[in-house]
Structure formats: structure tokens, C-alpha cells
Coordinates of C-alpha atoms and ligand atoms in Angstrom, one line a residue:
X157 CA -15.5 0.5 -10.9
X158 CA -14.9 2.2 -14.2
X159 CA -12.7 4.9 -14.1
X160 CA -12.4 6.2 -17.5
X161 CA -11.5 10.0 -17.9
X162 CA -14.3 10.2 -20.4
X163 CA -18.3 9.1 -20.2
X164 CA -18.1 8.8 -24.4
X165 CA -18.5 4.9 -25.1
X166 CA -15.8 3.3 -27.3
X167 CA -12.3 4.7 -27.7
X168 CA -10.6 7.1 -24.6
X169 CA -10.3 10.2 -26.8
X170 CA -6.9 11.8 -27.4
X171 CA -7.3 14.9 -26.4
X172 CA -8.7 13.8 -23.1
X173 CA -5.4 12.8 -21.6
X174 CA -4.3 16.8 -21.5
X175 CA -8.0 17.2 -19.9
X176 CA -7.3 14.9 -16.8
X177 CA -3.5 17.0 -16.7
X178 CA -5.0 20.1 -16.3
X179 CA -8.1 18.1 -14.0
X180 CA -5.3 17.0 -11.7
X181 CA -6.5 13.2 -12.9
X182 CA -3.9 10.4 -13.2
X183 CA -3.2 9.0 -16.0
X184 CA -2.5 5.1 -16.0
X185 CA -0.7 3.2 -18.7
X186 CA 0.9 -0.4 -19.0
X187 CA 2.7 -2.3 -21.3
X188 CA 1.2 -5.4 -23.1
X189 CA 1.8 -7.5 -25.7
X190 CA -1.2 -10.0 -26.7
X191 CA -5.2 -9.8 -26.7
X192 CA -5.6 -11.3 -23.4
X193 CA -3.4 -8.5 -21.6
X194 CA -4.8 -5.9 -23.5
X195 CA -8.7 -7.3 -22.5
X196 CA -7.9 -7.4 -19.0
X197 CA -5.9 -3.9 -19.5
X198 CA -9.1 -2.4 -20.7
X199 CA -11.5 -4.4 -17.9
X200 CA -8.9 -2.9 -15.3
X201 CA -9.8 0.9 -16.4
X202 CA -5.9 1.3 -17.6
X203 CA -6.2 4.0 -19.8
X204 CA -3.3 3.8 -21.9
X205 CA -1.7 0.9 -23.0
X206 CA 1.9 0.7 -24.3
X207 CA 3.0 -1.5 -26.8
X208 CA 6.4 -1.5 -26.0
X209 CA 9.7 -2.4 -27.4
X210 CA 10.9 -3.9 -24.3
X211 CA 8.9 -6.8 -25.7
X212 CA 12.3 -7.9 -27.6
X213 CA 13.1 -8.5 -23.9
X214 CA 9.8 -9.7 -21.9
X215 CA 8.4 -12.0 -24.5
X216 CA 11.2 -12.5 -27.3
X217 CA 14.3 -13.3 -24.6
X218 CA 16.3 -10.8 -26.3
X219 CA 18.5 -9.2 -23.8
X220 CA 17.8 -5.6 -24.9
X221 CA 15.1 -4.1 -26.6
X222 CA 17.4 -3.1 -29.6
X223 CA 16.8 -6.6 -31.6
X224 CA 12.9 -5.6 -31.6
X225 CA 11.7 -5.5 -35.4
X226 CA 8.7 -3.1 -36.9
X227 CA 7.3 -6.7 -38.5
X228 CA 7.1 -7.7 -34.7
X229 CA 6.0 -5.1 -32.8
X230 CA 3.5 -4.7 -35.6
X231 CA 2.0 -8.3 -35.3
X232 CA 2.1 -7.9 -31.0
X233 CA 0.6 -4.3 -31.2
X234 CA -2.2 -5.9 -33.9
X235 CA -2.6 -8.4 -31.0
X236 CA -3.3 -5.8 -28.2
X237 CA -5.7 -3.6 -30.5
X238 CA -7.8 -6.7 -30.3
X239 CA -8.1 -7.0 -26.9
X240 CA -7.6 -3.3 -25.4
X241 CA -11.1 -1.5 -27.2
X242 CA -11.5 1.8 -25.0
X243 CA -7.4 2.9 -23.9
X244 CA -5.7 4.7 -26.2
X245 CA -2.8 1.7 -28.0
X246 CA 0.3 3.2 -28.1
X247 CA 3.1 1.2 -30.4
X248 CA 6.8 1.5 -30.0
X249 CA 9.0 2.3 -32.7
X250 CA 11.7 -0.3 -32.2
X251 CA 15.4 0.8 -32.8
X252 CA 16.0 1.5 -36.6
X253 CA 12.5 2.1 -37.4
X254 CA 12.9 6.0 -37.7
X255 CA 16.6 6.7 -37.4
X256 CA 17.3 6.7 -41.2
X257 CA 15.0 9.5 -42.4
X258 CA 11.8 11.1 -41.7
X259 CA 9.9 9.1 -45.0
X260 CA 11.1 6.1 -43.3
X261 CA 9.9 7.0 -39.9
X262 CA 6.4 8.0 -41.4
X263 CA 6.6 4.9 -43.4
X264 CA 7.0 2.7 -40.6
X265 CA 4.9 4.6 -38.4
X266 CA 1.9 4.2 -41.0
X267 CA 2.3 0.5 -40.8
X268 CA 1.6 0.8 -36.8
X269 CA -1.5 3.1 -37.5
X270 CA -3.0 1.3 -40.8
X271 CA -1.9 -2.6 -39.8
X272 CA -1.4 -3.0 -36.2
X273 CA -4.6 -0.3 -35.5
X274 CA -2.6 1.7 -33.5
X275 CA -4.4 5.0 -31.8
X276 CA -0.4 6.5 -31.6
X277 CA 2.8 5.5 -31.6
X278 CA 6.2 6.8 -29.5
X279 CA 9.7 7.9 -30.3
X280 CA 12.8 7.8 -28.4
X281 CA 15.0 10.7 -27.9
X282 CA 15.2 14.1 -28.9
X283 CA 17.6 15.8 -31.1
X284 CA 17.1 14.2 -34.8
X285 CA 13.7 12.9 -33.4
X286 CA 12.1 16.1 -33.2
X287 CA 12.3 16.1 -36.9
X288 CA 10.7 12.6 -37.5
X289 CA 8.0 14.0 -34.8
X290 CA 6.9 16.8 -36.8
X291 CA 7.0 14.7 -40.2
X292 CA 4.7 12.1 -38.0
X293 CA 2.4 14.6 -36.5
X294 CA 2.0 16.4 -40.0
X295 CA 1.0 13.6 -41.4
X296 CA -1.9 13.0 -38.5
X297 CA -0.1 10.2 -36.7
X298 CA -0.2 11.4 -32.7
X299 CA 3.4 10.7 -30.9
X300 CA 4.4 9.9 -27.1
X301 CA 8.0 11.2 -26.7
X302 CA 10.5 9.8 -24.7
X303 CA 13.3 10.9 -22.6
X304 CA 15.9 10.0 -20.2
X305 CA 16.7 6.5 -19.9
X306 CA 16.1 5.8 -23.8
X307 CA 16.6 1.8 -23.5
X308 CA 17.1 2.3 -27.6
X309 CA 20.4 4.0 -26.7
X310 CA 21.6 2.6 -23.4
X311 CA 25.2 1.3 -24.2
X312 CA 25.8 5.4 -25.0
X313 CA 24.1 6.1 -22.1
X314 CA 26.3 4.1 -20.1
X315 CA 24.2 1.8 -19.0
X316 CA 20.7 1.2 -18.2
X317 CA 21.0 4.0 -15.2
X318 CA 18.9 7.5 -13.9
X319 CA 19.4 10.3 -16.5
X320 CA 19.6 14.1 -15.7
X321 CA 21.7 14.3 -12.1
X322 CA 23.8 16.6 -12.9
X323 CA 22.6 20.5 -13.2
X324 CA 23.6 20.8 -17.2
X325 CA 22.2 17.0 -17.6
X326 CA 19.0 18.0 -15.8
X327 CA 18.8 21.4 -17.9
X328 CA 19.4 19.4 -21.2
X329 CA 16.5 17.1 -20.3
X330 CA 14.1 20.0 -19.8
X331 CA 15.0 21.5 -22.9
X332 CA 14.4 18.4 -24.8
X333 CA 11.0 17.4 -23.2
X334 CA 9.9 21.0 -24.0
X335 CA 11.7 20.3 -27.7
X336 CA 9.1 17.1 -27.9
X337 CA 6.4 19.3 -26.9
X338 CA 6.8 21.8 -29.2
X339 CA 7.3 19.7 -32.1
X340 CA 4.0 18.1 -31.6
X341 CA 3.8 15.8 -29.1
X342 CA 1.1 14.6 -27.4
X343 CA 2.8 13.2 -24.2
X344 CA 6.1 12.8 -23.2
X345 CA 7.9 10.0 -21.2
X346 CA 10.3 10.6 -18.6
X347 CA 12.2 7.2 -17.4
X348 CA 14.7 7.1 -14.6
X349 CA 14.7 10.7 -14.0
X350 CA 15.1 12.1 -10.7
X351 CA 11.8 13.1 -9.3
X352 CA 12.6 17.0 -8.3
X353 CA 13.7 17.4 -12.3
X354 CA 10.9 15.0 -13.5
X355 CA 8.6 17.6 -11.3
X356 CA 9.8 20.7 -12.9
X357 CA 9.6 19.0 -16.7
X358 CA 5.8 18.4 -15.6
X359 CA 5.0 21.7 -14.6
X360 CA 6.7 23.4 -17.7
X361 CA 4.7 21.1 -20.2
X362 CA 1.1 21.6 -21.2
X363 CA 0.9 18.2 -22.2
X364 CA 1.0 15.1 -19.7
X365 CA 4.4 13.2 -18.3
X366 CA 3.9 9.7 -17.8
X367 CA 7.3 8.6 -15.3
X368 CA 8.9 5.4 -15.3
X369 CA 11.1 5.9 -12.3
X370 CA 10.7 9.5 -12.2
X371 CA 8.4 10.4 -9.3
X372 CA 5.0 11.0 -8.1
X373 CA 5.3 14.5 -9.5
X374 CA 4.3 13.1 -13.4
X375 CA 0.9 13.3 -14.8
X376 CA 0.7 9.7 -14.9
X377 CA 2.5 6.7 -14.2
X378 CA 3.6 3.3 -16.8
X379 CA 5.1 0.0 -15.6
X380 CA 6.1 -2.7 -17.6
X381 CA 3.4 -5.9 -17.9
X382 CA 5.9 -8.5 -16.9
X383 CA 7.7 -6.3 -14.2
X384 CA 4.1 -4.9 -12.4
X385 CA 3.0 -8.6 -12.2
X386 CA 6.1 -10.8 -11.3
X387 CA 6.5 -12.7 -14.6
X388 CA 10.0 -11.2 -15.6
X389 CA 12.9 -13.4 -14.1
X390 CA 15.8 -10.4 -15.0
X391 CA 17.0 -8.4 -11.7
X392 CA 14.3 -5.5 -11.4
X393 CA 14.8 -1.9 -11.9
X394 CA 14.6 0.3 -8.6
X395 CA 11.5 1.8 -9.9
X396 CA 9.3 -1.3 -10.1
X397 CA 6.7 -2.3 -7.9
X398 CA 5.3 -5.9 -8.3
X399 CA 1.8 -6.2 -8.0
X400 CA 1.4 -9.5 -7.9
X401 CA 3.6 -12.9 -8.2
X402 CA 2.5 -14.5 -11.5
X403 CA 5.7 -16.1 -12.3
X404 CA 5.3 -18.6 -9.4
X405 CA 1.3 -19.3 -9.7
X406 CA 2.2 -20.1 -13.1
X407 CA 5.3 -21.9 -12.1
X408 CA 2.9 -24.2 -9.3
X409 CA 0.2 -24.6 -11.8
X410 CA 2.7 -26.4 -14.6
X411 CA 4.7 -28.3 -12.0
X412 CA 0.9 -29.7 -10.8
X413 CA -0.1 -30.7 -14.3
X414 CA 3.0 -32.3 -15.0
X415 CA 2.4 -34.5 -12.0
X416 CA -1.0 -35.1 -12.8
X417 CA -0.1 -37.1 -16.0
X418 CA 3.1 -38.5 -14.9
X419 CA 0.8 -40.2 -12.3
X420 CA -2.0 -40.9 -14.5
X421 CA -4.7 -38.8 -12.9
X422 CA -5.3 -36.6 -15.5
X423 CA -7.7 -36.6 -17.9
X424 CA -10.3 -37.6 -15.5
X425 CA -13.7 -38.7 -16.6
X426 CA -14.7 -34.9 -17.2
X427 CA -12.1 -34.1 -19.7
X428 CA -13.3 -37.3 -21.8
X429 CA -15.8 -38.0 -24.5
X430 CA -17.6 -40.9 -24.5
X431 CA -19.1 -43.0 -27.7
X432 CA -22.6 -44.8 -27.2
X433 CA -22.4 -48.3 -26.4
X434 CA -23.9 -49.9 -29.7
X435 CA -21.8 -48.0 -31.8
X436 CA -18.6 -49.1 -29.6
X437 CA -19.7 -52.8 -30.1
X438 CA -19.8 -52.2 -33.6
X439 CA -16.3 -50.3 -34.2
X440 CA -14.8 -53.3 -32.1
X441 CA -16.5 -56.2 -34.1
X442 CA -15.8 -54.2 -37.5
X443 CA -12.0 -54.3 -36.1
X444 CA -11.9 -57.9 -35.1
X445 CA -12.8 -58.6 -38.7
X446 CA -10.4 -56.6 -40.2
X447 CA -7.9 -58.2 -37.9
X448 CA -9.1 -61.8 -38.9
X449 CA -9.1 -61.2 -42.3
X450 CA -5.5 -59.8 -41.9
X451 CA -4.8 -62.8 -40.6
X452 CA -5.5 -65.1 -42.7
Ligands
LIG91 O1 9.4 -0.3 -24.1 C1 8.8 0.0 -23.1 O2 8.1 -0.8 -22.4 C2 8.9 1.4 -22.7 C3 8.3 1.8 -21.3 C4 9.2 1.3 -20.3 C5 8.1 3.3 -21.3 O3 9.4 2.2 -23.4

């Protein structure tokens, strides 16, 4: 069943996503990180889809997403525009790709847009990022936010744990999603928030929450790829739900093929080509006489 916000073919338009807000629609997103998971992303009516940094982590084996690199993320997101045609492809900025300045941020976030074929691309944080949102949105590139647990930032954060459970925490939370807004954002993540705060934040913005870990009170919802279908070994989050168990199908598929050829029963006939007879008899009497004359 397709369940697109919008009847327009092509590309989920932008300015939809506030539509289904104020429509009282949900708005899906995923991670992904190749062609194939973006295709079956877009054939699943998802209708954003996140490139995001925790790649470093699901498909690199880094062990946080800081290591991620803007030549990376912009060779997977270039990968996913490929595949995902009608949701909106959001690209990360990985850690150190808009810290330094606003030119750099713009910079960088140009590669995702004019390279990688990004529709967007998100920020972590608030504060300093505000000012690389408005450079970014000036300059016609739309931007996610992102607060809460900020993955980018986690050893200051203490950890990867909830954000805003405290009254002042909570308060400073609200303030920055409302900061995001303001500056320009389109959309603004909220990641292992508690849901009664994540709930007021929604209700304050005009623009959509998409919650990680922060309630059924968002506007929409994202999970990571690996984590929604059981491919990620690491311990999961409290938030996650898993969808499916891909890790062992995968897991009994290999172990079935390795068999297979240990015992010699695969290829089979099927999986072979053949050569017609006379032309056989002539490769092998062409050989003998090469090996004849070899041996004389
Ligand atoms: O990198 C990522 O996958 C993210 C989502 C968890 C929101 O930032």
C-alpha cells in the first residue's frame, strides 16, 4: 500500500513533512547506508531516510560515530540517493564537518547537496550550531536539527544516556529545539528524551519532531537500519524495537553455503555452463598436441 503524504510522483516534497504535522500524519524515517536499503526504504513507503553518522559504527566497526569522515558519509549518502527516489535523503554531518566555522559548514554541507544528491542534511546540537544553521539555510540547503542525546558529543554528555531529566536540563532542551526552529530548521530531532518533555517540545514547534527514544508524543518516529532489523551485534539502546532478525538469517544462510562446498555439492549442474561437445573434443585434442609436442 503506498502511503506517501503526497499524490505528486517523484520526490516527497519538503514542505510536506510540516503538512502531515499539522494533518496529525506520522512521519516515518530510517537510517541507511547503500542503494539496496535505500530501494527497499522507498518500496516500504519510509518517507524519510537518514543517512546517518552512526554508520562509523553500523557499517565501518568504529565504536562511536565520531571517526565518521565527510569523504565517507558523502560516498554512502551518494549510495542511498541511488536507491531511495521518492523520501526525502537526509545526510549527517559527521563530527568536525561544521564545528570550525560556518564557510566550512556550508562548504561541507554543499558537498552532501551537489555530490552525494542530498534533499537536506542535519546538525547536532544547538548553541554554535544555530549559527552554521542559518549560514546553511541562507544559502538554500534545508537542515534537520538535533538534540538531546547528540552521539557527536557523548563523552561530555556522560555517556550515551536520556538527556533533559532534570527541570533546568528539560527547560534548556526546549529552549534549544525552539533555538533550531527559529534559526531555520526544518525538523528537529529529539533522542533519548523523556517523552513528557519530548511532548511539550512537539507541541511548542511548528515544524515536525522526529524521536529516537523520546515518545509517542513526536511527529514522527527514526530507528536505526541495523538496530530495527537485528543486524547490529552491540548491546541495544532501550528505545529500539527489532523488527526482524537479520543477523541470524544471514548468519544460517553463510554457515549453509560454507557447507555446501566444503562437501562438494555446490555448484550444481544449474550454476554451470556447458561447452558443445565438438568444440570440447577439439580443445582436448588441440591440448594433447601441445602436450606431445612439449614432450618431445
Ligand atoms: O546517526 C544517526 O543514525 C542518527 C539517528 C539516530 C537520529 O543521528
Amino acid at each position: 500500500m503506498t502511503r506517501y503524504a503526497s499524490t505528486a510522483g517523484g520526490k516527497l516534497p519538503l514542505p510536506e513533512l510540516a503538512e502531515m504535522k499539522h494533518r496529525g500524519e506520522k512521519i516515518v524515517m530510517v537510517t541507511a547506508y547503500d542503494a539496496p536499503s535505500g530501494r527497499l526504504a522507498d518500496a516500504a513507503g519510509v518517507d524519510v531516510v537518514l543517512v546517518g553518522d552512526s554508520a562509523a559504527m553500523t557499517v565501518l566497526g568504529h565504536t562511536s560515530t565520531v571517526p565518521a569522515t565527510v569523504d565517507e558519509m558523502v560516498v554512502l549518502t551518494r549510495a542511498v540517493t541511488r536507491g531511495a527516489v521518492r523520501p526525502l535523503v537526509i545526510a549527517d554531518m559527521p563530527f568536525g564537518s561544521f564545528q570550525v566555522s560556518d564557510e566550512s559548514a556550508l562548504e561541507n554541507a554543499i558537498r552532501f547537496v551537489k555530490e552525494a544528491g542530498a534533499d537536506g542534511v542535519k546538525l547536532e546540537g544547538a548553541g554554535p550550531t544555530l549559527s552554521r544553521v542559518r549560514a546553511l539555510v541562507g544559502a538554500g540547503i534545508p537542515v534537520m536539527g538535533h538534540v538531546g542525546l547528540t552521539p557527536q558529543s557523548a563523552t561530555m554528555l556522560g555517556g550515551f544516556k536520556a538527556q533533559g531529566r532534570t527541570a533546568g536540563k528539560a527547560q534548556r532542551l526546549y529552549d534549544d529545539a525552539l533555538a533550531l526552529e527559529q534559526a531555520g530548521c526544518f525538523s528537529v530531532v529529539l533522542e533519548a528524551v523523556p517523552a513528557a518533555v519530548a511532548a511539550r517540545v512537539t507541541e511548542a514547534l511548528s515544524v515536525p519532531t522526529i524521536g529516537i527514544g523520546a515518545g509517542v508524543g513526536c511527529d514522527g518516529q527514526v530507528l536505526v537500519w541495523h538496530d530495527l532489523l537485528g543486524l547490529y551485534d552491540g548491546a541495544a539502546a532501550r528505545f529500539v524495537k527489532r523488527y526482524a532478525d537479520l543477523g541470524a538469517e544471514v548468519r544460517r544462510a553463510l554457515e549453509a553455503y560454507a557447507a555446501d562446498v566444503r562437501a562438494g555439492t555446490f555448484p550444481e549442474q544449474q550454476h554451470t555452463y556447458s561447452i558443445p561437445d565438438d568444440e570440447l573434443a577439439l580443445f582436448e585434442a588441440e591440448l594433447d598436441q601441445t602436450v606431445r609436442t612439449r614432450q618431445r
